[in-house]
Short mmCIF file of C-alpha atoms and ligand atoms in Angstrom, two decimals:
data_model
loop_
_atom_site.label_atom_id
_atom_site.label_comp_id
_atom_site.label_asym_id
_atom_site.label_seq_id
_atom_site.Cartn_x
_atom_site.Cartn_y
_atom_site.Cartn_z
CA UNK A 1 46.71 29.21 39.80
CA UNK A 2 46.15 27.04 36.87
CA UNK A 3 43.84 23.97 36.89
CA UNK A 4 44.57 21.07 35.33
CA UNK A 5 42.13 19.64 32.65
CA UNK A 6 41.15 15.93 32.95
CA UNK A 7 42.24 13.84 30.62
CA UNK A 8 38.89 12.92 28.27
CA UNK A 9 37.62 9.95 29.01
CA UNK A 10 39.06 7.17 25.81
CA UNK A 11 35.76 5.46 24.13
CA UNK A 12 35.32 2.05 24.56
CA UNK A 13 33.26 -0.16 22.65
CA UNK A 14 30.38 -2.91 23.99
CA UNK A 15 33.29 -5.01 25.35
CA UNK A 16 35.17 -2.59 26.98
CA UNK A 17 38.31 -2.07 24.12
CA UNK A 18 39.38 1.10 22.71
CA UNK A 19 39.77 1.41 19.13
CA UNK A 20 43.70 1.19 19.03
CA UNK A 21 43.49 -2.51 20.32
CA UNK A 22 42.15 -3.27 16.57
CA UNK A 23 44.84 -2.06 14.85
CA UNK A 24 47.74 -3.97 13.28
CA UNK A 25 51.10 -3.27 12.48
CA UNK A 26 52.55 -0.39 10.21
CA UNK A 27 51.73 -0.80 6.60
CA UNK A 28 54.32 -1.28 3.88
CA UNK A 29 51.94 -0.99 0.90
CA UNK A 30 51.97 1.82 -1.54
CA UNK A 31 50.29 5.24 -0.21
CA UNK A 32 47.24 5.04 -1.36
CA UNK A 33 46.27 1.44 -2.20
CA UNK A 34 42.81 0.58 -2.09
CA UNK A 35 43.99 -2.02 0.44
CA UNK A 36 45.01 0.07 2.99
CA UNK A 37 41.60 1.71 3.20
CA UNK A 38 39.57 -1.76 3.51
CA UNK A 39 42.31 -2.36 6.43
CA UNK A 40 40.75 0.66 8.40
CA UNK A 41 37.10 -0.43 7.43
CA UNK A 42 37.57 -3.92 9.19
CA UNK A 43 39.25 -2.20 11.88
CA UNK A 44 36.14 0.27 12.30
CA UNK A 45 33.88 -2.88 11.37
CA UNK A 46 35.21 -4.87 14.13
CA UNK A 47 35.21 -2.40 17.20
CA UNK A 48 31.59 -1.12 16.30
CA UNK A 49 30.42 -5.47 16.75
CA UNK A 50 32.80 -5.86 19.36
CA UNK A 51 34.67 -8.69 18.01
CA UNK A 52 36.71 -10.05 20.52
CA UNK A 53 40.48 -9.45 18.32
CA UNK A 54 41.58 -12.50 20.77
CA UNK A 55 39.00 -15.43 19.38
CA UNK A 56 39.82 -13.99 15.63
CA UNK A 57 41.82 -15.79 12.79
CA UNK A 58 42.51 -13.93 10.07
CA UNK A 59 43.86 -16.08 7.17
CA UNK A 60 44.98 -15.06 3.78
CA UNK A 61 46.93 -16.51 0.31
CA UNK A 62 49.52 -14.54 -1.11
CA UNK A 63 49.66 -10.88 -2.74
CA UNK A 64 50.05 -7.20 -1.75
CA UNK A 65 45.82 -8.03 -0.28
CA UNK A 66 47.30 -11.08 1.45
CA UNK A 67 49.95 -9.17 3.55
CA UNK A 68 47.57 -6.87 4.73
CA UNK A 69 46.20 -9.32 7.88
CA UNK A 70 49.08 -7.59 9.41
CA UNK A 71 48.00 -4.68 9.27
CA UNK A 72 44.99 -4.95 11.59
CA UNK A 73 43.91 -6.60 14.84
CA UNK A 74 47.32 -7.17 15.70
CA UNK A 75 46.75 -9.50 18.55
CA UNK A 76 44.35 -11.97 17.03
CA UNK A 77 45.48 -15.55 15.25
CA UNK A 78 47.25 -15.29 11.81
CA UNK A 79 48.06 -18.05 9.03
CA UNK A 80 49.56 -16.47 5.87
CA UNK A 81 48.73 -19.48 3.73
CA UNK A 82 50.27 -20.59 0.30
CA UNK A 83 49.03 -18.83 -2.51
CA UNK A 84 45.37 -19.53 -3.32
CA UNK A 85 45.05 -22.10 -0.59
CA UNK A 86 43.66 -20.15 2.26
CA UNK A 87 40.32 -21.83 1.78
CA UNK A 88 41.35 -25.04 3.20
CA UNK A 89 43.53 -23.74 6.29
CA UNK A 90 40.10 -22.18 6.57
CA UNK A 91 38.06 -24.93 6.87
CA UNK A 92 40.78 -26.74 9.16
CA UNK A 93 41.00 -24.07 11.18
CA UNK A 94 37.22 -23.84 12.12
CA UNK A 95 36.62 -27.74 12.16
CA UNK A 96 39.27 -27.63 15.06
CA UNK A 97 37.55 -24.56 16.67
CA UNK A 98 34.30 -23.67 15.59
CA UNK A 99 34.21 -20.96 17.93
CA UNK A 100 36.76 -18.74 16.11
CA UNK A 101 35.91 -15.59 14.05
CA UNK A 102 37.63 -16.32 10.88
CA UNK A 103 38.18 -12.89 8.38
CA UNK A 104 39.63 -14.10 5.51
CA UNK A 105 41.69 -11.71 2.99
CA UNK A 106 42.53 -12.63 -0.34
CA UNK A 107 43.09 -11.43 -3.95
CA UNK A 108 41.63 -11.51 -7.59
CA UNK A 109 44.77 -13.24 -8.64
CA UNK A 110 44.82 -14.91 -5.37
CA UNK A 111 41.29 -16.27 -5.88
CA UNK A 112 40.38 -16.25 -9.08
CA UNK A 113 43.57 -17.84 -10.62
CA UNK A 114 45.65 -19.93 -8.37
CA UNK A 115 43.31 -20.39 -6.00
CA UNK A 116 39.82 -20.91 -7.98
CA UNK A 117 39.47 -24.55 -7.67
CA UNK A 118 39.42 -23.92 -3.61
CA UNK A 119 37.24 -20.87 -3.76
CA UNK A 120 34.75 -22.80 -5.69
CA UNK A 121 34.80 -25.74 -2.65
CA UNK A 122 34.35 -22.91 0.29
CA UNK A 123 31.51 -21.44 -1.43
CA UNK A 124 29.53 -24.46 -1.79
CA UNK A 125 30.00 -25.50 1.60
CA UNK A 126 28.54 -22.36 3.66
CA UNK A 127 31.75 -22.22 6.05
CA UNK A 128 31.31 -19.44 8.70
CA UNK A 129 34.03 -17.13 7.61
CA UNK A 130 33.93 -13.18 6.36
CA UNK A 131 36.07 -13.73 2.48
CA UNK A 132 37.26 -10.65 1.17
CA UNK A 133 38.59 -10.03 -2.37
CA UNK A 134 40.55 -6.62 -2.41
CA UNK A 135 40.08 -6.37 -6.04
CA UNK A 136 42.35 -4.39 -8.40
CA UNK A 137 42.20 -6.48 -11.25
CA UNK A 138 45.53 -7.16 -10.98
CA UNK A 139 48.97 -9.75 -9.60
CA UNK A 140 49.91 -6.25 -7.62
CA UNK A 141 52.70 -7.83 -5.91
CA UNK A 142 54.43 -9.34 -8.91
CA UNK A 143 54.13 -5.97 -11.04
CA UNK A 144 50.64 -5.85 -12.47
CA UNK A 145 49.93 -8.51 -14.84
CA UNK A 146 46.13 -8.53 -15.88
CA UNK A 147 44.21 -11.13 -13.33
CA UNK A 148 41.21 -13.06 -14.19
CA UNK A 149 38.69 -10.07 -12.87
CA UNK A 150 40.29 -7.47 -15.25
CA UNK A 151 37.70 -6.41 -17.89
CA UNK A 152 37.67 -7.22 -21.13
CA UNK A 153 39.07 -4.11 -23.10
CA UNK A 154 40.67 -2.55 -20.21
CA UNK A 155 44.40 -1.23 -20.71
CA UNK A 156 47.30 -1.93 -18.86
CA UNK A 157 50.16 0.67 -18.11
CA UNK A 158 52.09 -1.07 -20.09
CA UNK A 159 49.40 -0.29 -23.33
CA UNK A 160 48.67 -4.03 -23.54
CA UNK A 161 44.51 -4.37 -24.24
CA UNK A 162 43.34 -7.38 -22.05
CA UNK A 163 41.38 -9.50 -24.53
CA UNK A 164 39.85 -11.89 -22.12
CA UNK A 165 36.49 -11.93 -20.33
CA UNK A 166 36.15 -11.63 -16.51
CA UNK A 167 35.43 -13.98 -13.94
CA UNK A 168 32.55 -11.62 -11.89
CA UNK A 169 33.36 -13.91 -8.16
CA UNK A 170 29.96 -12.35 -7.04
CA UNK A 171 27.84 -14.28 -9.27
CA UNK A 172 29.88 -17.01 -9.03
CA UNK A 173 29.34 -17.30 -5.73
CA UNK A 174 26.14 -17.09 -5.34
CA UNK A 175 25.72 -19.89 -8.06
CA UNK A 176 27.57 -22.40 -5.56
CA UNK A 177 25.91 -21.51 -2.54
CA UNK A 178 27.39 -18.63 -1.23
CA UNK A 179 25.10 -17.33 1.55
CA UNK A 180 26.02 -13.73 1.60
CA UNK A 181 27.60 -11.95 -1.51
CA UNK A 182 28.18 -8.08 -1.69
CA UNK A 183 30.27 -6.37 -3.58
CA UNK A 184 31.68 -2.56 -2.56
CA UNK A 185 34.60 -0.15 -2.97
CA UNK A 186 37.67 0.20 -1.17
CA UNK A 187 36.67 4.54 -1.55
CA UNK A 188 33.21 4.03 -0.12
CA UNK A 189 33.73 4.33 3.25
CA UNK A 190 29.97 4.17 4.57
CA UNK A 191 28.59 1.50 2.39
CA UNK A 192 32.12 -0.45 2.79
CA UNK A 193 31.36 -0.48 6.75
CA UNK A 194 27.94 -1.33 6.59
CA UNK A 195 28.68 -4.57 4.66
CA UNK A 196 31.42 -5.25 6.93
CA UNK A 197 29.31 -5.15 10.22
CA UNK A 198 26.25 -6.93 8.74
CA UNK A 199 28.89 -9.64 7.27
CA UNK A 200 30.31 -9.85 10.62
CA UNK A 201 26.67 -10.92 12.37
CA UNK A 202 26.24 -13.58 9.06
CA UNK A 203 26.29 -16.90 10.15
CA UNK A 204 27.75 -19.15 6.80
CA UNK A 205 30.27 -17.43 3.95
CA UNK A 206 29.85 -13.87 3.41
CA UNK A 207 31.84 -13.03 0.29
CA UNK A 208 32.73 -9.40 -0.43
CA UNK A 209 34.39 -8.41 -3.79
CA UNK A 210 35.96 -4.79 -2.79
CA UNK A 211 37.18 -2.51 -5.69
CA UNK A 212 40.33 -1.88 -4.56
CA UNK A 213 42.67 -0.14 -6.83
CA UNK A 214 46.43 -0.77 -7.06
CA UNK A 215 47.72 3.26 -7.47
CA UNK A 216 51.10 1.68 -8.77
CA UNK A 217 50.00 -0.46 -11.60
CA UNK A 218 46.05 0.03 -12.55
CA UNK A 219 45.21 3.49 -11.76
CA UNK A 220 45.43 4.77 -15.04
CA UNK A 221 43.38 5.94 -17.96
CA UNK A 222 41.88 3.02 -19.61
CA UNK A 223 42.10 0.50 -16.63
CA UNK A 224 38.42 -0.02 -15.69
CA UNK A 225 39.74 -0.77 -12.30
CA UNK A 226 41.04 2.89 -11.20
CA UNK A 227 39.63 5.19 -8.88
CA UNK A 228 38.28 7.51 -11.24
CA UNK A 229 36.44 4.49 -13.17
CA UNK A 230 35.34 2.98 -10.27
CA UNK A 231 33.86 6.27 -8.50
CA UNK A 232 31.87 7.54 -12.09
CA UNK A 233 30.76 3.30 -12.77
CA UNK A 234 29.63 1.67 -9.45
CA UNK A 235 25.74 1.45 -9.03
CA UNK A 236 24.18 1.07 -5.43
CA UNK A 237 21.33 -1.70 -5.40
CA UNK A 238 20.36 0.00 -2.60
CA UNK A 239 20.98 2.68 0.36
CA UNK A 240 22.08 0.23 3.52
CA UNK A 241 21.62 0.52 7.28
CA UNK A 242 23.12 -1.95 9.29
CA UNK A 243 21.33 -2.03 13.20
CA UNK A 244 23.36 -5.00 15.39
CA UNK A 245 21.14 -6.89 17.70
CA UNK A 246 22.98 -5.19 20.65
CA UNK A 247 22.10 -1.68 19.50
CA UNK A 248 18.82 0.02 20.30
CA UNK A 249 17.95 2.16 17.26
CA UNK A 250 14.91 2.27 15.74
CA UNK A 251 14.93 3.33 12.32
CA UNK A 252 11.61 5.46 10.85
CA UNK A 253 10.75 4.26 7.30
CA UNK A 254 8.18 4.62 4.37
CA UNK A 255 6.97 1.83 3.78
CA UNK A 256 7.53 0.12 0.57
CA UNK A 257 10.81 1.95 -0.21
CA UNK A 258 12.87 0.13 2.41
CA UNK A 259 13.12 -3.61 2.85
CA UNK A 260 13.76 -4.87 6.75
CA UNK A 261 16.11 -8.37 6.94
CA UNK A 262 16.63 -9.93 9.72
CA UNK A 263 20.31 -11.62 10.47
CA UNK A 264 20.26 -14.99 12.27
CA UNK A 265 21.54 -13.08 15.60
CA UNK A 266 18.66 -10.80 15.27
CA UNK A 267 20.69 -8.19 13.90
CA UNK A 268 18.76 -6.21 11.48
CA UNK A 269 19.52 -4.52 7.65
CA UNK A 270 17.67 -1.84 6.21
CA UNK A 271 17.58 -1.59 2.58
CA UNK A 272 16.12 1.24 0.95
CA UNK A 273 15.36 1.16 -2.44
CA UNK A 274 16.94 3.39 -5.22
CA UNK A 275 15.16 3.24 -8.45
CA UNK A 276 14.10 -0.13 -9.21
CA UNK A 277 12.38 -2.66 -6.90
CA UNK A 278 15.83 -4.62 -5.63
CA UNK A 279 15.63 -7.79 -3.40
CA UNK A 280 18.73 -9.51 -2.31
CA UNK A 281 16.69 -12.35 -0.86
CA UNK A 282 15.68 -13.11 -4.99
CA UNK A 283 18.74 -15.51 -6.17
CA UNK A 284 17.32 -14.57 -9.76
CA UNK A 285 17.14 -10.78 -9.22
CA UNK A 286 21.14 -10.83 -8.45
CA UNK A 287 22.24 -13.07 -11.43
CA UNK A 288 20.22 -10.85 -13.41
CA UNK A 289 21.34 -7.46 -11.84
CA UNK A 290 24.97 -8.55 -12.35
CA UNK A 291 24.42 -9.34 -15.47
CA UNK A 292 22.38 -5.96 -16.55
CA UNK A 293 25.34 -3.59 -14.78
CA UNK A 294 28.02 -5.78 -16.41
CA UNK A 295 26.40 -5.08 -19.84
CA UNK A 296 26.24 -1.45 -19.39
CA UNK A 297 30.28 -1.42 -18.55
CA UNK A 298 28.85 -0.31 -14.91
CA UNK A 299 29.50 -2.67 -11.43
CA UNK A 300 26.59 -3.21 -9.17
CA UNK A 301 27.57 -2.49 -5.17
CA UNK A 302 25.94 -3.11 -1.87
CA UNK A 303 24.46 -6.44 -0.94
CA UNK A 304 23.58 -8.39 -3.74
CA UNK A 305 22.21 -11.53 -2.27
CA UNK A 306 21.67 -12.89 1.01
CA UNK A 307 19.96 -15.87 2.56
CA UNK A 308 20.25 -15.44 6.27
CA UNK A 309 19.03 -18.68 7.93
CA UNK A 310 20.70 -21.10 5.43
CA UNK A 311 22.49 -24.05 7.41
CA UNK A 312 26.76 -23.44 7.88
CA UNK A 313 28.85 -26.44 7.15
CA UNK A 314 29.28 -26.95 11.01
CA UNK A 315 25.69 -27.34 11.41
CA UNK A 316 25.62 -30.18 7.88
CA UNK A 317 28.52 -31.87 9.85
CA UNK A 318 26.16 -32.04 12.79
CA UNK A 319 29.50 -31.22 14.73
CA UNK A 320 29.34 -31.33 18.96
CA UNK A 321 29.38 -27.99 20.56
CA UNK A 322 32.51 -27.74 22.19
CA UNK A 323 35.33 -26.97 20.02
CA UNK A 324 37.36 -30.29 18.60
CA UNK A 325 40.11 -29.04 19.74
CA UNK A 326 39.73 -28.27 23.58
CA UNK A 327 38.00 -31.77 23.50
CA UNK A 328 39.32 -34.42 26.12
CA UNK A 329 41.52 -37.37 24.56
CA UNK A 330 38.71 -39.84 25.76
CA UNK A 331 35.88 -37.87 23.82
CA UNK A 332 38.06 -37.48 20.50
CA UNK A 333 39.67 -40.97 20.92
CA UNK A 334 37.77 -44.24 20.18
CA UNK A 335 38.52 -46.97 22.86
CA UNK A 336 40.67 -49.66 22.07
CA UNK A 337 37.53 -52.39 22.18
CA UNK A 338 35.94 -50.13 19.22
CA UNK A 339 38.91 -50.22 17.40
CA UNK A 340 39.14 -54.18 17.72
CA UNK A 341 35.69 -54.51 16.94
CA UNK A 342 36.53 -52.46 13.71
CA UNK A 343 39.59 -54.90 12.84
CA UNK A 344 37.40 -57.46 13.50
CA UNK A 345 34.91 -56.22 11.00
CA UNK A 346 37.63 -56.17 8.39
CA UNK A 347 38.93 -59.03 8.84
C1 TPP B 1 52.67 -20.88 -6.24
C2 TPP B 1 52.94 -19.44 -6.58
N1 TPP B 1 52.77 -19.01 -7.86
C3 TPP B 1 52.99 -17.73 -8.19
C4 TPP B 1 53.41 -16.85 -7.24
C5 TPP B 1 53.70 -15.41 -7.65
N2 TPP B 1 52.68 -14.47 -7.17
C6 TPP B 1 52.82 -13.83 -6.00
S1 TPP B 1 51.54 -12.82 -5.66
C7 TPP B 1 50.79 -13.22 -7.14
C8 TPP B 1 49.49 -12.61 -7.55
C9 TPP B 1 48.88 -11.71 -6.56
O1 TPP B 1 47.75 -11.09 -7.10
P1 TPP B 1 46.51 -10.77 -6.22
O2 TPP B 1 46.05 -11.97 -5.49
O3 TPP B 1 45.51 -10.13 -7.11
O4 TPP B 1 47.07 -9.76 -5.12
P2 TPP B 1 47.49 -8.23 -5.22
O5 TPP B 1 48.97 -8.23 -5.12
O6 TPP B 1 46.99 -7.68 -6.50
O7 TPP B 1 46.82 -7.61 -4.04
C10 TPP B 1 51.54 -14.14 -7.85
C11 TPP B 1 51.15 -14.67 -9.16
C12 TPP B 1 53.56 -17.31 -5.91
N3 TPP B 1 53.94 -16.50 -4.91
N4 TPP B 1 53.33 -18.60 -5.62
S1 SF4 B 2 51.66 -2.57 -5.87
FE1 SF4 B 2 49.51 -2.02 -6.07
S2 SF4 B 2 48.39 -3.56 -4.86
FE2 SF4 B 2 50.54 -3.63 -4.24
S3 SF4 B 2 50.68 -2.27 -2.45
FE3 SF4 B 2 51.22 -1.07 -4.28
S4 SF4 B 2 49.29 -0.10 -4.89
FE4 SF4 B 2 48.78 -1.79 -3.52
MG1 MG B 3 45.12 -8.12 -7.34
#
């Protein structure tokens, strides 16, 4: 007689999904992009918090990094904006409904060229959305020009030097306002995920700069964007933990050589300290640290600044609870004797 086995039991996460319900469609970027891998890591990211895919936007510009919204949470809102301009479908989106998750995906062409002058506006305004650069220092999609984050000396395929400096869009952002800036690798899957989840529980705009290298156009000897470079140059600030507020873990520490922050939803990050004395509360300390990895041809990872409790730009708008948009016309719409009052006033 044989005995059938039960089927094991799938894993569901705090809201009762299974993994596969954050997935997206097929992808139809090279094998082994960078971008592909920070596709799973938002997937992972996402079921661990259990974001709800259904209350999720995901927005993005234009560029191989820009497609790749389709390639995870496959049921939640999308809006492939124009190139560079995903910043202010953004803000639109979340001033209608400011109870949407927005995960935004863009380039370093897509942001830091075409799209600068609205990166610089979202930064300094604190909007509550996750902004990802999947960084390979390159236009991938139009054949791998040099982009405004490729290094200065670094080669193309092609042999061409690049004789211009970078943009670094970490300490740029923290300059304007930027409330949470970290900075990671597409090919460091544990410290990739830990930044995802704590920038998921960040109230305000958590920017993450991902090395993320194209394998068809900048994967090369002499591109300081490749996997090779990237894995032998990046420098941890520090070793993070990420504990949500929903999760009971307690984690055992020396003190002194780990720093406890707490998120706004009482979500908690543990940051122990590698060699030197790192704070990413210290707005100084990160301009400084980019600067002193940048001058040693080296790129500084993990979170590089955060200010937890700083106000969002729904709370400087002072905006009403419910979302705009589920708002009754006789809440949104002034009465007719305001209006005349108004003319009146004008007159
Ligand atoms: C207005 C406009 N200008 C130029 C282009 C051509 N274009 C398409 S993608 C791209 C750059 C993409 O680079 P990046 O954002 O770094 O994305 P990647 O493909 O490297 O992921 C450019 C210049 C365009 N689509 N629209
Ligand atoms: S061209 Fe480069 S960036 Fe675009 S999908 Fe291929 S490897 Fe990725
Ligand atoms: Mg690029």
């Amino acid at each position: 007689m044989t005995v059938a086995t039960p089927e094991p039991k799938k894993k569901v996460n705090r809201i009762g999904l299974k993994q596969e319900i954050y997935r997206g469609g097929k992808t139809t970027l090279c094998a082994g992009c960078g971008h592909n891998s920070i596709s799973e890591r938002i997937i992972d990211a996402c079921y661990r918090m259990g974001v709800n895919p259904d209350r999720v936007i995901k927005l993005s510009g234009i560029g191989c990094s820009s497609k790749s919204p389709a390639y995870f949470l496959g049921s939640a809102h999308g809006f492939n904006a124009v190139h560079g301009r995903m910043p202010s479908v953004g803000t639109g989106a979340l001033l209608a409904n400011r109870n949407l998750v927005a995960i935004g995906v863009s380039g370093d062409g897509d942001t830091g060229a075409i799209g600068i002058g609205q990166f610089v506006h979202l930064m300094r305004r604190n909007l509550p959305l996750l902004y990802i650069i999947e960084d390979n220092g390159c236009y991938g999609l139009t054949k791998g020009q040099f982009s405004p984050t490729a290094d200065y000396g670094s080669k193309a395929k092609t042999g061409v030097v690049n004789d211009l400096p970078p943009i670094d869009t970490c300490a740029l952002a923290i300059e304007l306002g930027a409330s949470f800036v970290a900075r990671s690798f597409s090919g460091d899957k544990k410290q990739l995920e830990a930044v995802l989840t704590a920038a998921l529980s960040h109230r305000g705009t958590a920017m993450l700069d991902v090395l993320s290298p194209c394998v068809t156009f900048n994967d090369h000897e002499g591109s300081t964007k490749s996997y090779a470079h990237a894995r032998s140059h990046k420098e941890a600030l520090e070793d993070l933990s990420f504990v949500p507020y929903f999760e009971d873990i307690e984690i055992d520490y020396e003190p002194g050589t780990t720093q406890e922050v707490e998120m706004h939803d009482g979500s908690r990050l543990y940051l122990k300290k590698l060699e030197q004395d790192y704070n990413p509360l210290d707005k100084m300390q990160a301009i400084q640290a980019l600067h002193e990895t940048r001058s040693r041809g080296e790129f500084a990872t993990g979170l590089i600044y955060v200010e937890p409790k700083k106000a969002d730009f729904i709370d400087v708008l002072n905006l009403v609870d419910e979302p705009l948009a589920t708002l009754p016309q006789n809440r949104v719409r002034p009465p007719e004797s305001v209006l005349s009052e108004i003319m009146e006033g004008v007159r």
